[in-house]
Coordinates of N, CA, C and O in Angstrom, one line a residue:
M1 N -2.7 227.3 127.0 CA -2.9 225.9 126.7 C -1.5 225.1 127.1 O -0.5 225.9 126.7
L2 N -1.6 224.1 127.7 CA -0.4 223.4 128.1 C -0.3 222.0 127.7 O -1.3 221.1 127.5
N3 N 0.9 221.8 126.7 CA 1.2 220.5 126.3 C 2.5 220.1 126.7 O 3.5 220.8 125.9
K4 N 2.7 219.3 127.7 CA 3.9 219.0 128.2 C 4.1 217.5 128.6 O 3.1 217.1 129.3
I5 N 4.9 216.7 128.2 CA 4.9 215.4 128.6 C 6.3 215.0 129.1 O 7.5 215.6 128.5
F6 N 6.4 214.2 129.8 CA 7.4 213.6 130.4 C 7.4 212.0 130.3 O 6.6 211.4 130.9
L7 N 8.2 211.2 129.5 CA 8.3 209.7 129.6 C 9.6 209.3 130.0 O 10.8 209.7 129.9
Q8 N 9.5 208.1 130.7 CA 10.9 207.3 131.2 C 10.7 205.9 130.4 O 9.5 205.4 130.9
G9 N 11.5 205.5 129.7 CA 11.6 204.1 129.1 C 12.6 203.7 128.5 O 13.6 204.4 128.2
R10 N 12.6 202.5 127.9 CA 13.5 201.8 127.2 C 13.2 201.9 125.7 O 12.3 201.6 125.2
L11 N 14.5 202.3 124.9 CA 14.2 202.1 123.6 C 14.1 200.7 123.0 O 14.9 199.8 123.4
V12 N 13.0 200.3 122.3 CA 12.7 199.2 121.5 C 13.6 198.9 120.3 O 13.8 197.5 120.0
A13 N 14.3 199.5 119.7 CA 15.2 199.6 118.7 C 16.0 200.9 118.6 O 16.0 201.8 119.4
D14 N 17.3 200.5 117.9 CA 18.2 201.7 117.7 C 17.5 203.0 117.1 O 16.9 202.5 116.1
P15 N 17.9 204.1 117.5 CA 17.2 205.1 116.6 C 17.5 205.2 115.2 O 18.5 204.8 114.7
E16 N 16.5 205.5 114.4 CA 16.7 206.0 113.0 C 16.9 207.3 112.6 O 16.2 208.4 113.1
L17 N 18.2 207.7 112.3 CA 18.5 209.2 111.8 C 18.3 209.6 110.3 O 19.0 208.7 109.4
R18 N 17.5 210.4 110.1 CA 17.3 210.9 108.7 C 17.5 212.4 108.6 O 17.8 213.1 109.6
H19 N 17.7 212.9 107.3 CA 18.0 214.5 107.2 C 16.9 214.8 106.3 O 16.7 214.2 105.1
T20 N 16.4 216.0 106.6 CA 15.5 216.7 105.7 C 16.0 217.0 104.5 O 17.4 217.1 104.1
Q21 N 15.4 217.5 103.3 CA 16.1 218.1 102.3 C 16.9 219.3 102.4 O 17.9 219.4 101.7
N22 N 16.7 219.9 103.6 CA 17.4 221.2 103.8 C 18.7 220.8 104.9 O 19.3 221.7 105.3
G23 N 18.9 219.3 105.0 CA 20.0 219.0 105.8 C 19.8 219.0 107.1 O 20.7 218.8 108.2
V24 N 18.4 219.3 107.7 CA 18.1 219.0 109.2 C 18.0 217.8 109.7 O 17.2 217.1 109.1
A25 N 18.8 217.3 110.7 CA 18.8 216.1 111.4 C 17.4 215.7 111.8 O 16.9 216.8 113.0
V26 N 16.9 214.6 111.9 CA 15.8 214.1 112.7 C 15.9 212.8 112.9 O 16.0 211.8 112.1
A27 N 15.8 212.4 114.2 CA 15.8 210.9 114.7 C 14.6 210.7 115.1 O 13.9 211.2 116.1
S28 N 14.0 209.3 114.8 CA 12.8 208.7 115.3 C 13.0 207.4 116.0 O 14.1 206.6 115.9
F29 N 12.5 207.2 117.2 CA 12.6 206.0 118.0 C 11.4 205.7 118.7 O 10.5 206.7 118.7
R30 N 11.4 204.7 119.3 CA 10.2 204.1 120.1 C 10.7 203.8 121.6 O 11.8 202.9 121.7
L31 N 9.8 204.2 122.5 CA 10.1 204.0 124.0 C 8.9 203.3 124.5 O 7.7 203.2 124.2
A32 N 9.5 201.9 125.2 CA 8.6 201.0 125.8 C 8.5 201.4 127.1 O 9.5 201.7 127.9
V33 N 7.1 202.2 127.6 CA 7.0 202.8 129.0 C 6.0 201.7 129.6 O 5.0 201.6 129.2
D34 N 6.6 201.5 130.9 CA 5.7 200.5 131.7 C 4.7 201.1 132.3 O 4.7 202.3 132.8
R35 N 3.7 200.5 132.6 CA 2.2 201.1 133.2 C 2.6 201.1 134.9 O 3.2 200.2 135.0
D36 N 1.8 201.7 135.5 CA 1.9 201.8 136.9 C 1.3 200.5 137.7 O 1.7 200.3 138.9
F37 N 0.6 199.7 136.8 CA -0.2 198.7 137.6 C 0.0 197.2 136.9 O 0.4 197.3 135.6
K38 N -0.2 196.1 137.5 CA 0.0 194.9 137.0 C -1.2 194.3 136.4 O -2.2 194.4 136.6
D39 N -1.3 193.6 135.4 CA -2.4 193.0 134.9 C -3.1 191.9 135.7 O -2.3 191.1 136.4
R40 N -4.5 192.0 136.0 CA -5.0 191.3 137.1 C -5.0 189.6 136.7 O -4.9 188.8 137.7
E41 N -4.9 189.4 135.5 CA -5.0 188.1 134.9 C -3.5 187.3 135.1 O -3.3 186.3 135.5
T42 N -2.5 188.1 134.6 CA -1.2 187.4 134.2 C 0.0 187.9 135.4 O 0.8 187.4 135.8
G43 N -0.6 188.9 136.2 CA 0.4 189.8 137.3 C 1.3 190.2 136.7 O 2.5 190.6 137.3
E44 N 1.7 190.6 135.2 CA 2.7 191.1 134.8 C 2.2 192.7 134.3 O 1.1 193.0 133.9
R45 N 3.3 193.4 134.4 CA 3.1 194.9 133.9 C 3.0 194.9 132.4 O 3.9 194.2 131.6
K46 N 2.2 195.7 131.8 CA 2.1 195.8 130.5 C 2.8 197.3 130.3 O 3.1 198.1 131.1
A47 N 3.2 197.5 128.9 CA 3.9 198.6 128.4 C 3.2 199.2 127.3 O 2.6 198.4 126.6
D48 N 3.5 200.4 127.2 CA 2.7 201.4 125.9 C 4.1 201.5 125.2 O 5.1 201.7 125.6
F49 N 3.9 201.2 123.7 CA 5.0 201.9 123.0 C 4.6 202.9 122.4 O 3.9 203.2 121.5
I50 N 5.8 204.0 122.6 CA 5.3 205.5 122.4 C 6.3 205.9 121.1 O 7.7 205.7 121.7
N51 N 5.9 206.6 120.0 CA 6.9 207.2 119.0 C 7.5 208.4 119.4 O 6.6 209.3 119.9
V52 N 8.5 208.6 119.1 CA 9.1 209.8 119.6 C 10.1 210.2 118.4 O 10.7 209.5 117.8
V53 N 9.8 211.8 118.1 CA 10.8 212.5 117.2 C 11.7 213.4 117.8 O 11.2 214.2 118.7
A54 N 13.0 213.3 117.5 CA 14.0 214.5 118.1 C 14.3 215.1 116.7 O 15.1 214.4 116.1
W55 N 14.6 216.4 116.9 CA 15.2 217.1 115.7 C 16.4 217.9 116.1 O 16.9 218.0 117.3
R56 N 17.1 218.2 114.8 CA 18.5 218.8 115.1 C 19.4 218.4 116.2 O 19.8 217.1 116.0
Q57 N 20.1 219.0 116.9 CA 21.2 218.3 117.8 C 20.7 217.2 118.6 O 21.5 216.5 118.9
T58 N 19.2 217.6 119.4 CA 19.1 216.7 120.0 C 18.7 215.2 119.4 O 19.1 214.0 119.8
G59 N 18.4 215.2 118.0 CA 18.3 214.1 117.3 C 19.5 213.6 116.9 O 19.8 212.2 117.0
E60 N 20.5 214.2 116.7 CA 22.2 213.6 116.4 C 22.4 213.3 117.7 O 23.1 212.0 117.5
F61 N 22.0 213.9 118.8 CA 22.7 213.0 120.1 C 22.0 211.7 120.4 O 22.6 210.8 120.8
V62 N 20.7 211.7 120.2 CA 19.9 210.5 120.4 C 20.5 209.1 119.5 O 20.6 208.2 120.0
S63 N 20.8 209.4 118.1 CA 21.4 208.5 117.5 C 22.7 208.2 117.5 O 23.1 207.0 117.4
R64 N 23.5 209.1 118.1 CA 24.9 208.7 118.4 C 25.1 208.0 119.9 O 25.8 207.1 119.8
F65 N 24.3 208.3 121.0 CA 24.4 207.8 122.2 C 23.6 207.0 122.8 O 23.9 206.4 123.8
L66 N 22.5 206.8 122.1 CA 21.6 205.9 122.8 C 21.2 204.7 121.7 O 21.3 205.0 120.6
S67 N 20.8 203.5 122.1 CA 20.9 202.4 121.5 C 19.5 201.4 122.1 O 19.0 201.7 123.2
K68 N 19.0 200.4 121.4 CA 18.1 199.5 121.6 C 18.5 199.2 123.2 O 19.7 198.8 123.7
G69 N 17.5 199.1 124.1 CA 17.7 198.4 125.5 C 18.1 199.6 126.5 O 17.9 199.7 127.7
R70 N 18.5 200.7 126.0 CA 19.0 202.0 126.9 C 17.8 202.7 127.6 O 16.8 202.8 126.8
M71 N 17.6 203.0 128.8 CA 16.6 203.8 129.6 C 16.8 205.2 129.0 O 18.2 205.7 129.0
A72 N 15.6 205.8 128.7 CA 15.8 207.4 128.2 C 14.6 208.1 129.0 O 13.7 207.4 129.2
I73 N 15.0 209.3 129.1 CA 13.8 210.2 129.8 C 13.6 211.2 128.6 O 14.7 211.8 128.3
V74 N 12.4 211.4 128.2 CA 12.0 212.4 127.3 C 11.3 213.3 127.6 O 10.2 213.2 128.5
E75 N 11.6 214.7 127.6 CA 10.7 216.0 127.9 C 10.6 216.4 126.3 O 11.1 216.8 125.6
G76 N 9.1 216.7 126.4 CA 8.7 217.3 125.0 C 7.0 217.5 124.9 O 6.3 217.7 126.1
K77 N 6.5 217.3 123.9 CA 4.9 217.7 123.7 C 4.6 216.8 122.6 O 5.2 216.1 121.9
L78 N 3.3 216.3 123.0 CA 2.6 215.3 122.3 C 1.9 216.2 121.2 O 1.2 217.1 121.3
Q79 N 1.9 215.4 119.7 CA 1.5 215.9 118.7 C 0.8 214.9 117.5 O 1.4 213.7 117.5
T80 N -0.2 215.2 116.9 CA -0.6 214.5 116.1 C -0.6 215.0 114.6 O -0.4 216.2 114.5
R81 N -0.6 214.4 113.6 CA -0.4 214.7 112.3 C -1.2 213.6 111.3 O -1.3 212.8 111.5
D82 N -1.4 214.4 110.1 CA -2.1 213.1 109.3 C -1.2 213.4 108.0 O -0.7 214.4 107.7
Y83 N -1.3 212.3 107.2 CA -0.6 212.2 106.0 C -1.4 211.2 105.1 O -2.3 210.5 105.7
T84 N -0.8 211.2 103.8 CA -1.4 210.2 102.9 C -0.6 209.4 102.5 O 0.9 209.7 102.0
D85 N -0.6 208.1 102.8 CA 0.4 207.0 102.4 C 0.4 206.7 100.9 O -0.2 207.3 100.1
R86 N 1.4 205.7 100.6 CA 1.5 205.3 99.0 C 0.4 205.0 98.5 O 0.3 205.3 97.2
D87 N -0.6 204.3 98.9 CA -1.8 203.8 98.4 C -2.8 204.9 98.3 O -3.9 204.6 98.2
G88 N -2.6 206.0 98.7 CA -3.8 207.1 98.8 C -4.5 207.0 99.8 O -5.5 207.9 99.9
N89 N -4.3 206.6 101.1 CA -5.1 206.4 102.1 C -4.7 207.4 103.1 O -3.5 207.7 103.4
K90 N -5.8 208.1 103.8 CA -5.3 209.0 104.8 C -5.0 208.3 106.2 O -5.8 207.5 106.7
R91 N -3.7 208.7 106.8 CA -3.3 208.1 107.9 C -3.2 209.2 108.9 O -2.9 210.4 108.7
Y92 N -3.0 208.9 110.3 CA -3.1 209.5 111.3 C -1.8 209.2 112.3 O -1.9 207.7 112.3
A93 N -1.1 210.0 112.8 CA 0.3 209.4 113.5 C 0.1 210.3 114.8 O 0.0 211.6 114.9
T94 N 0.3 209.7 115.9 CA 0.6 210.5 117.2 C 1.8 210.4 117.8 O 2.3 209.1 117.8
E95 N 2.7 211.2 118.0 CA 4.0 211.1 118.5 C 4.4 212.2 119.6 O 3.8 213.4 119.6
V96 N 5.6 211.9 120.1 CA 6.0 213.0 121.0 C 7.3 213.5 120.6 O 8.1 212.9 119.9
V97 N 7.1 214.9 120.3 CA 8.3 215.7 119.8 C 9.2 216.0 121.1 O 8.6 216.8 121.8
A98 N 10.4 215.6 120.9 CA 11.5 215.6 122.2 C 12.0 217.0 122.2 O 12.4 217.6 120.9
D99 N 11.7 217.8 123.4 CA 12.5 219.1 123.3 C 14.0 218.9 124.1 O 15.0 219.3 123.8
N100 N 13.9 217.7 125.1 CA 15.0 217.4 125.7 C 15.1 215.8 125.7 O 14.0 215.5 126.1
V101 N 16.2 215.3 125.9 CA 16.5 213.9 126.1 C 17.5 213.5 127.2 O 18.5 214.5 127.2
Y102 N 17.2 213.0 128.2 CA 18.0 212.8 129.4 C 18.7 211.3 129.4 O 17.8 210.3 128.9
F103 N 19.8 210.8 129.9 CA 20.1 209.4 130.2 C 19.3 209.0 131.3 O 19.2 209.6 132.3
G104 N 18.6 207.7 131.1 CA 17.8 207.2 132.3 C 18.3 206.3 132.9 O 17.9 205.8 134.0
D105 N 20.0 205.8 132.6 CA 20.6 204.7 133.1 C 22.0 205.0 132.8 O 22.2 205.9 132.3
S106 N 22.8 204.2 133.5 CA 24.3 204.4 133.2 C 24.8 203.3 132.2 O 24.0 202.2 132.2
R107 N 25.6 203.5 131.7 CA 26.3 202.4 130.9 C 26.7 201.2 131.6 O 26.7 200.2 131.2
R108 N 27.1 201.6 132.9 CA 27.5 200.4 133.8 C 26.2 199.5 133.8 O 26.6 198.2 134.1
D109 N 25.1 200.0 133.7 CA 24.0 199.1 134.0 C 23.9 197.9 132.9 O 23.4 196.9 132.8
G110 N 23.9 198.7 131.6 CA 23.7 197.9 130.6 C 25.0 197.2 129.8 O 24.8 196.4 129.0
E111 N 26.0 197.9 129.7 CA 27.2 197.6 128.8 C 28.6 197.1 129.5 O 29.4 197.0 129.0
G112 N 28.5 197.5 131.1 CA 29.7 196.9 131.6 C 30.8 198.0 131.7 O 31.8 197.7 132.3
G113 N 30.6 199.0 131.0 CA 31.8 200.1 131.0 C 31.2 201.4 131.3 O 30.0 201.7 131.2
Y114 N 32.0 202.5 131.5 CA 31.6 203.5 132.2 C 32.1 204.8 131.3 O 33.5 204.6 131.0
T115 N 31.2 205.6 130.6 CA 31.6 206.5 129.8 C 30.9 207.6 130.3 O 30.1 207.9 130.5
P116 N 31.9 209.0 130.6 CA 31.1 210.2 130.9 C 30.2 210.6 130.2 O 30.2 210.4 128.8
A117 N 29.4 211.4 130.4 CA 28.2 212.2 129.8 C 29.1 212.9 128.7 O 29.8 213.8 129.0
P118 N 28.5 212.6 127.3 CA 29.3 213.3 126.4 C 29.0 214.7 126.2 O 29.3 215.6 125.4
T119 N 27.8 215.4 126.9 CA 27.3 216.8 126.7 C 27.6 217.4 128.3 O 27.1 218.3 128.3
G120 N 28.2 217.0 128.8 CA 28.8 217.8 130.4 C 27.7 217.1 131.2 O 27.1 216.1 131.1
G121 N 27.9 217.8 132.3 CA 27.0 217.4 133.6 C 27.6 216.4 134.5 O 28.9 216.4 134.5
R122 N 27.1 215.6 135.6 CA 27.7 215.1 136.6 C 27.6 213.8 136.3 O 28.2 213.0 137.2
G123 N 27.6 213.2 135.2 CA 27.8 211.8 134.7 C 26.4 211.1 134.7 O 25.4 211.6 134.7
F124 N 26.4 209.8 135.1 CA 25.2 209.1 134.9 C 24.8 208.7 136.6 O 25.5 208.5 137.3
G125 N 23.6 208.4 136.5 CA 23.2 208.0 137.8 C 21.9 207.0 137.7 O 21.2 207.2 136.5
S126 N 21.3 206.2 138.8 CA 20.2 205.6 138.4 C 19.0 206.6 138.8 O 19.0 207.8 139.1
P127 N 17.8 206.1 137.7 CA 16.5 206.8 137.9 C 16.2 207.2 139.3 O 15.7 208.2 139.7
S128 N 16.5 206.1 140.4 CA 15.8 206.3 141.6 C 16.6 207.2 142.4 O 16.4 207.8 143.3
A129 N 18.0 207.5 141.9 CA 18.9 208.6 142.5 C 18.6 209.9 141.8 O 18.8 210.9 142.6
G130 N 17.8 210.0 141.1 CA 17.3 211.3 140.3 C 18.7 212.1 139.5 O 18.7 213.2 139.3
D131 N 19.5 211.2 139.1 CA 20.5 211.9 138.5 C 20.6 211.2 137.4 O 21.2 210.0 137.1
F132 N 20.0 211.9 136.1 CA 19.9 211.5 134.8 C 21.0 211.8 133.9 O 20.8 211.8 132.8
G133 N 22.1 212.4 134.4 CA 23.2 212.7 133.2 C 22.7 214.3 132.8 O 21.8 214.8 133.3
A134 N 23.4 214.5 131.7 CA 23.2 215.9 131.2 C 22.0 216.0 130.4 O 21.7 215.1 129.4
P135 N 21.3 217.0 130.4 CA 20.1 217.2 129.3 C 20.5 217.5 128.1 O 21.6 218.2 127.9
V136 N 20.0 217.1 127.0 CA 20.2 217.5 125.6 C 19.2 218.1 125.1 O 18.0 217.6 124.9
G137 N 19.6 219.3 124.4 CA 18.4 219.9 123.8 C 18.8 221.2 123.2 O 20.1 221.3 122.7
N138 N 18.1 222.2 122.9 CA 18.5 223.5 122.5 C 18.9 224.4 123.4 O 18.4 224.8 124.3
Y139 N 20.2 225.0 123.7 CA 20.8 225.9 124.3 C 21.2 227.2 123.4 O 21.8 227.0 122.5
P140 N 20.8 228.4 124.2 CA 21.2 229.5 123.5 C 22.9 229.7 123.5 O 23.5 229.6 124.2
S141 N 23.3 230.1 122.3 CA 24.8 230.5 122.1 C 25.2 231.7 121.9 O 24.1 232.5 121.8
S142 N 26.2 232.3 121.9 CA 26.5 233.6 121.9 C 26.1 234.3 120.4 O 25.8 235.2 120.1
G143 N 26.0 233.3 119.6 CA 25.6 233.8 118.1 C 24.3 233.9 117.8 O 24.0 234.1 116.8
G144 N 23.3 233.7 118.6 CA 22.0 233.7 118.5 C 21.4 232.5 118.1 O 20.2 232.5 118.2
G145 N 22.1 231.4 117.8 CA 21.6 230.0 117.2 C 21.5 229.4 118.3 O 21.1 229.5 119.5
Y146 N 21.8 228.0 118.1 CA 21.5 226.9 119.0 C 22.7 225.9 119.2 O 23.3 225.7 118.0
S147 N 23.1 225.4 120.2 CA 24.3 224.4 120.3 C 24.0 223.7 121.3 O 23.2 223.7 121.9
A148 N 24.9 222.7 121.4 CA 24.9 221.8 122.5 C 25.4 222.2 123.7 O 25.7 223.3 123.9
A149 N 25.0 221.5 124.9 CA 25.5 221.7 126.2 C 26.9 221.9 126.3 O 27.6 221.2 125.5
P150 N 27.4 222.7 127.3 CA 28.8 223.1 127.3 C 29.6 221.6 127.5 O 29.0 220.7 128.3
A151 N 30.8 221.3 126.8 CA 31.5 220.0 127.2 C 32.1 220.1 128.8 O 32.3 221.2 129.0
V152 N 32.4 219.0 129.0 CA 33.0 218.8 130.4 C 34.4 219.4 130.7 O 34.9 220.0 131.5
D153 N 35.0 219.3 129.5 CA 36.5 219.6 129.6 C 36.8 221.3 129.5 O 38.0 221.8 129.5
Q154 N 35.7 222.0 129.5 CA 35.9 223.5 130.0 C 36.2 223.8 131.4 O 36.4 224.9 131.6
F155 N 36.4 222.8 132.4 CA 36.6 223.0 133.6 C 38.0 222.7 133.9 O 38.4 221.6 133.5
A156 N 38.8 223.6 134.5 CA 40.3 223.0 134.8 C 40.4 223.2 136.2 O 39.6 223.6 137.1
D157 N 41.4 222.2 136.7 CA 41.8 222.1 138.2 C 42.4 223.5 138.8 O 43.2 224.2 137.7
L158 N 42.1 223.8 139.9 CA 42.7 224.8 140.6 C 44.0 224.8 140.8 O 44.6 223.7 141.1
T159 N 45.1 225.6 140.4 CA 46.3 225.6 140.6 C 46.9 226.3 141.9 O 48.0 225.8 142.4
D160 N 46.2 227.0 142.3 CA 46.4 227.9 143.8 C 45.5 227.3 144.9 O 45.4 228.1 145.8
D161 N 44.9 226.1 144.7 CA 44.2 225.6 146.0 C 45.2 225.0 147.0 O 45.9 224.1 147.1
D162 N 44.9 225.7 148.0 CA 45.5 225.3 149.5 C 45.1 224.2 150.2 O 45.4 224.0 151.3
G163 N 43.9 223.9 149.8 CA 43.3 222.6 150.5 C 42.2 223.1 151.6 O 41.8 222.3 152.2
E164 N 42.3 224.5 152.0 CA 41.5 224.8 153.0 C 39.9 225.2 152.5 O 39.9 225.8 151.6
L165 N 39.0 225.1 153.2 CA 37.8 225.6 153.0 C 37.9 227.1 153.2 O 38.2 227.5 154.4
P166 N 36.9 227.6 152.8 CA 36.7 229.3 152.7 C 35.9 229.8 153.9 O 35.5 230.9 154.0
F167 N 35.5 228.8 154.7 CA 34.5 229.1 155.9 C 35.1 228.8 157.1 O 35.7 227.6 157.2

């Protein structure tokens, strides 16, 4: 079976970060995703508002670096769940559980200043350029657990660079 989803949209509100009783971080946010076609009557594009949940380091990243109005690209899976509300009514929820979250815009586009990608990568770019910054997700670490992507400052300048190309 295959359950894989990719979404590109803007956050409609700041992400909400919570922690489970065991201290696991979980961020919830909502994406406004434009439809591919315009409404015949109004000539405007409609949007779908999709609930997204990001766990652990991905959730912490989302709550720290994404905010209302920012473009995000989410890679994950679609899940449904049921629960009983406070009044005893059975409710159903459909949401995307994010495996990876990417920047979909640059800070220059929305906030006027440039900040390098906090998790490494080549920085930001516009979605049309295909450069979405660094992915955020679960990366294997040497300890067998999971950690964030390597930081940019792990790269140093070459001290013996003679400026000549090797070919």
